[in-house]
């Protein structure tokens, strides 16, 4: 009876160990899936879904605490021509490289760099006014202009970006769309003015 009891206890301990291991693996898988759901698979930056939620949360916080929120909209200049000339594989490498440069120039842990879609990126800068956001935008623009994309065709390729900057101290009825539209308008102005430049929303 004692021998059978010892065997039963050992078996129970073994089953509990297996259950704990399975639980840990399930938690790891859930964390990985959650990360994938909120991360752009190519660049590793936040995806559009996370950007939308982050902007909504930050504007809500800014309304409560009377803070300002800055936004950068970033577009790679002549990216269609780049893809047509060098191919989509190198186009993907270009997106990764620019995503990394954007991330490297976002200093504060509370800021969010994201891929907005296609060759467009967005950066949310909580607590940053229009002038401060412009300074960050110019750091990113200069970093990209000074970098090179390497290909198997010989000479490194230089790429430039255009940026639109907006900032808002939101009132009760202000929405994320208003901030995005203002930055987008400034971005189009930067492209119309010759590209490789930063323009602030009026």
mmCIF file of C-alpha atoms in Angstrom:
data_model
loop_
_atom_site.group_PDB
_atom_site.id
_atom_site.type_symbol
_atom_site.label_atom_id
_atom_site.label_comp_id
_atom_site.label_asym_id
_atom_site.label_seq_id
_atom_site.Cartn_x
_atom_site.Cartn_y
_atom_site.Cartn_z
ATOM 1 C CA UNK A 1 0.000 0.000 0.000
ATOM 2 C CA UNK A 2 2.839 2.363 0.888
ATOM 3 C CA UNK A 3 4.631 1.535 -2.388
ATOM 4 C CA UNK A 4 1.461 2.254 -4.382
ATOM 5 C CA UNK A 5 0.972 5.522 -2.488
ATOM 6 C CA UNK A 6 4.539 6.639 -3.285
ATOM 7 C CA UNK A 7 3.991 5.789 -6.972
ATOM 8 C CA UNK A 8 0.737 7.757 -6.976
ATOM 9 C CA UNK A 9 2.405 10.804 -5.393
ATOM 10 C CA UNK A 10 5.277 10.668 -7.903
ATOM 11 C CA UNK A 11 2.848 10.407 -10.792
ATOM 12 C CA UNK A 12 0.841 13.333 -9.445
ATOM 13 C CA UNK A 13 4.025 15.433 -9.130
ATOM 14 C CA UNK A 14 5.016 14.503 -12.678
ATOM 15 C CA UNK A 15 1.599 15.506 -14.045
ATOM 16 C CA UNK A 16 1.721 18.816 -12.134
ATOM 17 C CA UNK A 17 5.178 19.510 -13.584
ATOM 18 C CA UNK A 18 3.916 18.835 -17.106
ATOM 19 C CA UNK A 19 0.894 21.091 -16.519
ATOM 20 C CA UNK A 20 3.125 23.931 -15.282
ATOM 21 C CA UNK A 21 5.388 23.556 -18.318
ATOM 22 C CA UNK A 22 2.385 23.573 -20.666
ATOM 23 C CA UNK A 23 1.020 26.669 -18.908
ATOM 24 C CA UNK A 24 4.347 28.497 -19.314
ATOM 25 C CA UNK A 25 4.497 27.559 -22.998
ATOM 26 C CA UNK A 26 0.918 28.768 -23.490
ATOM 27 C CA UNK A 27 1.738 32.110 -21.834
ATOM 28 C CA UNK A 28 4.822 32.508 -24.061
ATOM 29 C CA UNK A 29 2.731 31.753 -27.152
ATOM 30 C CA UNK A 30 0.060 34.262 -26.100
ATOM 31 C CA UNK A 31 2.694 36.954 -25.566
ATOM 32 C CA UNK A 32 4.231 36.198 -28.969
ATOM 33 C CA UNK A 33 0.827 36.326 -30.687
ATOM 34 C CA UNK A 34 -0.050 39.591 -28.966
ATOM 35 C CA UNK A 35 3.278 41.068 -30.026
ATOM 36 C CA UNK A 36 2.705 39.949 -33.622
ATOM 37 C CA UNK A 37 -0.798 41.438 -33.614
ATOM 38 C CA UNK A 38 0.586 44.875 -32.674
ATOM 39 C CA UNK A 39 3.878 44.817 -34.596
ATOM 40 C CA UNK A 40 4.663 45.366 -38.255
ATOM 41 C CA UNK A 41 6.176 42.109 -39.467
ATOM 42 C CA UNK A 42 8.698 43.729 -41.820
ATOM 43 C CA UNK A 43 10.110 46.660 -39.836
ATOM 44 C CA UNK A 44 9.462 45.557 -36.259
ATOM 45 C CA UNK A 45 7.825 48.924 -35.522
ATOM 46 C CA UNK A 46 4.319 49.296 -34.154
ATOM 47 C CA UNK A 47 1.622 48.583 -36.716
ATOM 48 C CA UNK A 48 -1.370 50.735 -37.659
ATOM 49 C CA UNK A 49 -3.616 49.014 -35.128
ATOM 50 C CA UNK A 50 -1.325 49.886 -32.229
ATOM 51 C CA UNK A 51 -0.768 53.405 -33.584
ATOM 52 C CA UNK A 52 -4.513 54.120 -33.677
ATOM 53 C CA UNK A 53 -5.003 52.899 -30.106
ATOM 54 C CA UNK A 54 -1.901 54.730 -28.844
ATOM 55 C CA UNK A 55 -3.025 58.013 -30.408
ATOM 56 C CA UNK A 56 -6.484 57.633 -28.911
ATOM 57 C CA UNK A 57 -5.038 56.930 -25.448
ATOM 58 C CA UNK A 58 -2.517 59.777 -25.615
ATOM 59 C CA UNK A 59 -5.094 62.324 -26.763
ATOM 60 C CA UNK A 60 -7.371 61.212 -23.918
ATOM 61 C CA UNK A 61 -4.524 61.665 -21.437
ATOM 62 C CA UNK A 62 -3.592 65.043 -22.959
ATOM 63 C CA UNK A 63 -7.190 66.238 -22.588
ATOM 64 C CA UNK A 64 -7.270 65.240 -18.915
ATOM 65 C CA UNK A 65 -3.852 66.685 -18.053
ATOM 66 C CA UNK A 66 -3.866 69.657 -20.469
ATOM 67 C CA UNK A 67 -0.822 68.357 -22.364
ATOM 68 C CA UNK A 68 0.301 68.625 -25.984
ATOM 69 C CA UNK A 69 0.822 65.737 -28.422
ATOM 70 C CA UNK A 70 3.122 65.909 -31.455
ATOM 71 C CA UNK A 71 2.892 63.758 -34.590
ATOM 72 C CA UNK A 72 5.256 63.143 -37.506
ATOM 73 C CA UNK A 73 4.061 61.700 -40.798
ATOM 74 C CA UNK A 74 6.982 60.376 -42.878
ATOM 75 C CA UNK A 75 7.039 59.267 -46.508
ATOM 76 C CA UNK A 76 9.947 57.801 -48.501
ATOM 77 C CA UNK A 77 10.629 59.949 -51.552
ATOM 78 C CA UNK A 78 10.173 58.267 -54.970
ATOM 79 C CA UNK A 79 9.709 54.841 -53.385
ATOM 80 C CA UNK A 80 7.759 53.455 -56.365
ATOM 81 C CA UNK A 81 10.701 54.335 -58.612
ATOM 82 C CA UNK A 82 13.057 52.676 -56.104
ATOM 83 C CA UNK A 83 10.988 49.464 -56.214
ATOM 84 C CA UNK A 84 10.723 49.530 -60.014
ATOM 85 C CA UNK A 85 14.477 50.056 -60.362
ATOM 86 C CA UNK A 86 15.904 47.762 -57.690
ATOM 87 C CA UNK A 87 13.098 45.273 -57.046
ATOM 88 C CA UNK A 88 10.803 44.573 -54.110
ATOM 89 C CA UNK A 89 13.379 42.641 -52.083
ATOM 90 C CA UNK A 90 15.658 45.665 -51.910
ATOM 91 C CA UNK A 91 12.547 47.784 -51.377
ATOM 92 C CA UNK A 92 11.839 45.732 -48.261
ATOM 93 C CA UNK A 93 15.441 46.233 -47.109
ATOM 94 C CA UNK A 94 14.983 49.970 -47.622
ATOM 95 C CA UNK A 95 11.828 49.961 -45.461
ATOM 96 C CA UNK A 96 13.643 48.021 -42.727
ATOM 97 C CA UNK A 97 16.636 50.370 -42.803
ATOM 98 C CA UNK A 98 14.501 53.513 -42.595
ATOM 99 C CA UNK A 99 12.366 51.963 -39.851
ATOM 100 C CA UNK A 100 15.552 51.289 -37.860
ATOM 101 C CA UNK A 101 16.795 54.861 -38.390
ATOM 102 C CA UNK A 102 13.472 56.279 -37.212
ATOM 103 C CA UNK A 103 13.576 54.089 -34.117
ATOM 104 C CA UNK A 104 17.205 55.072 -33.392
ATOM 105 C CA UNK A 105 16.236 58.742 -33.380
ATOM 106 C CA UNK A 106 13.289 58.361 -31.008
ATOM 107 C CA UNK A 107 14.958 58.924 -27.661
ATOM 108 C CA UNK A 108 12.168 58.749 -25.077
ATOM 109 C CA UNK A 109 10.509 55.493 -24.037
ATOM 110 C CA UNK A 110 7.051 57.126 -24.168
ATOM 111 C CA UNK A 111 7.306 57.936 -27.902
ATOM 112 C CA UNK A 112 5.931 55.545 -30.527
ATOM 113 C CA UNK A 113 7.352 54.851 -33.996
ATOM 114 C CA UNK A 114 5.062 52.946 -36.345
ATOM 115 C CA UNK A 115 4.614 51.873 -39.925
ATOM 116 C CA UNK A 116 1.517 53.684 -41.133
ATOM 117 C CA UNK A 117 1.227 51.722 -44.369
ATOM 118 C CA UNK A 118 3.229 51.123 -47.562
ATOM 119 C CA UNK A 119 6.240 53.436 -47.500
ATOM 120 C CA UNK A 120 4.723 55.765 -44.903
ATOM 121 C CA UNK A 121 5.628 55.919 -41.216
ATOM 122 C CA UNK A 122 4.255 57.832 -38.233
ATOM 123 C CA UNK A 123 5.809 58.907 -34.936
ATOM 124 C CA UNK A 124 3.756 59.989 -31.918
ATOM 125 C CA UNK A 125 5.528 62.325 -29.487
ATOM 126 C CA UNK A 126 3.487 62.799 -26.296
ATOM 127 C CA UNK A 127 4.226 66.024 -24.437
ATOM 128 C CA UNK A 128 6.050 67.521 -27.451
ATOM 129 C CA UNK A 129 5.019 70.805 -29.044
ATOM 130 C CA UNK A 130 5.334 71.749 -32.717
ATOM 131 C CA UNK A 131 8.900 73.099 -32.378
ATOM 132 C CA UNK A 132 10.104 70.065 -30.452
ATOM 133 C CA UNK A 133 8.466 67.706 -32.951
ATOM 134 C CA UNK A 134 10.132 69.612 -35.808
ATOM 135 C CA UNK A 135 13.556 69.103 -34.173
ATOM 136 C CA UNK A 136 12.965 65.336 -33.923
ATOM 137 C CA UNK A 137 11.726 65.245 -37.531
ATOM 138 C CA UNK A 138 14.856 66.986 -38.778
ATOM 139 C CA UNK A 139 17.092 64.560 -36.862
ATOM 140 C CA UNK A 140 15.344 61.660 -38.573
ATOM 141 C CA UNK A 141 15.465 63.319 -42.007
ATOM 142 C CA UNK A 142 19.193 64.036 -41.727
ATOM 143 C CA UNK A 143 19.933 60.512 -40.465
ATOM 144 C CA UNK A 144 18.154 58.998 -43.482
ATOM 145 C CA UNK A 145 19.787 61.428 -45.929
ATOM 146 C CA UNK A 146 23.224 60.480 -44.556
ATOM 147 C CA UNK A 147 22.607 56.733 -44.726
ATOM 148 C CA UNK A 148 23.064 54.337 -47.638
ATOM 149 C CA UNK A 149 21.136 51.299 -48.825
ATOM 150 C CA UNK A 150 23.507 48.619 -50.102
ATOM 151 C CA UNK A 151 22.639 46.529 -53.142
ATOM 152 C CA UNK A 152 24.368 43.897 -55.262
ATOM 153 C CA UNK A 153 24.493 46.328 -58.190
ATOM 154 C CA UNK A 154 27.580 48.169 -56.987
ATOM 155 C CA UNK A 155 27.330 51.696 -55.597
ATOM 156 C CA UNK A 156 25.282 52.248 -52.405
ATOM 157 C CA UNK A 157 21.918 53.946 -52.903
ATOM 158 C CA UNK A 158 20.906 57.112 -51.113
ATOM 159 C CA UNK A 159 17.275 57.579 -50.105
ATOM 160 C CA UNK A 160 15.489 60.648 -48.760
ATOM 161 C CA UNK A 161 12.256 61.208 -46.871
ATOM 162 C CA UNK A 162 9.718 63.991 -46.549
ATOM 163 C CA UNK A 163 8.036 64.775 -43.238
ATOM 164 C CA UNK A 164 4.934 66.590 -42.054
ATOM 165 C CA UNK A 165 4.734 67.747 -38.435
ATOM 166 C CA UNK A 166 1.679 68.625 -36.374
ATOM 167 C CA UNK A 167 0.966 69.125 -32.682
ATOM 168 C CA UNK A 168 -2.171 69.717 -30.684
ATOM 169 C CA UNK A 169 -3.226 70.575 -27.158
ATOM 170 C CA UNK A 170 -6.521 68.761 -27.596
ATOM 171 C CA UNK A 171 -9.912 70.091 -26.598
ATOM 172 C CA UNK A 172 -12.817 67.804 -25.746
ATOM 173 C CA UNK A 173 -14.002 67.298 -29.339
ATOM 174 C CA UNK A 174 -10.550 66.937 -30.947
ATOM 175 C CA UNK A 175 -9.810 63.519 -32.488
ATOM 176 C CA UNK A 176 -6.715 61.597 -33.662
ATOM 177 C CA UNK A 177 -7.917 62.094 -37.245
ATOM 178 C CA UNK A 178 -7.533 65.861 -36.864
ATOM 179 C CA UNK A 179 -3.889 65.465 -35.788
ATOM 180 C CA UNK A 180 -3.182 63.015 -38.632
ATOM 181 C CA UNK A 181 -4.846 65.233 -41.254
ATOM 182 C CA UNK A 182 -2.797 68.257 -40.168
ATOM 183 C CA UNK A 183 0.476 66.280 -40.361
ATOM 184 C CA UNK A 184 -0.565 64.751 -43.705
ATOM 185 C CA UNK A 185 -1.275 68.196 -45.142
ATOM 186 C CA UNK A 186 2.186 69.363 -44.057
ATOM 187 C CA UNK A 187 3.709 66.199 -45.570
ATOM 188 C CA UNK A 188 2.111 66.883 -48.951
ATOM 189 C CA UNK A 189 3.408 70.458 -48.755
ATOM 190 C CA UNK A 190 6.937 69.098 -48.122
ATOM 191 C CA UNK A 191 6.685 66.843 -51.174
ATOM 192 C CA UNK A 192 5.276 69.647 -53.323
ATOM 193 C CA UNK A 193 8.155 71.913 -52.231
ATOM 194 C CA UNK A 194 10.761 69.492 -53.590
ATOM 195 C CA UNK A 195 10.955 66.574 -51.116
ATOM 196 C CA UNK A 196 13.737 65.755 -48.628
ATOM 197 C CA UNK A 197 12.401 68.371 -46.232
ATOM 198 C CA UNK A 198 10.250 68.845 -43.139
ATOM 199 C CA UNK A 199 7.192 71.093 -43.078
ATOM 200 C CA UNK A 200 5.127 72.110 -40.048
ATOM 201 C CA UNK A 201 1.351 72.265 -40.039
ATOM 202 C CA UNK A 202 0.011 75.814 -40.113
#
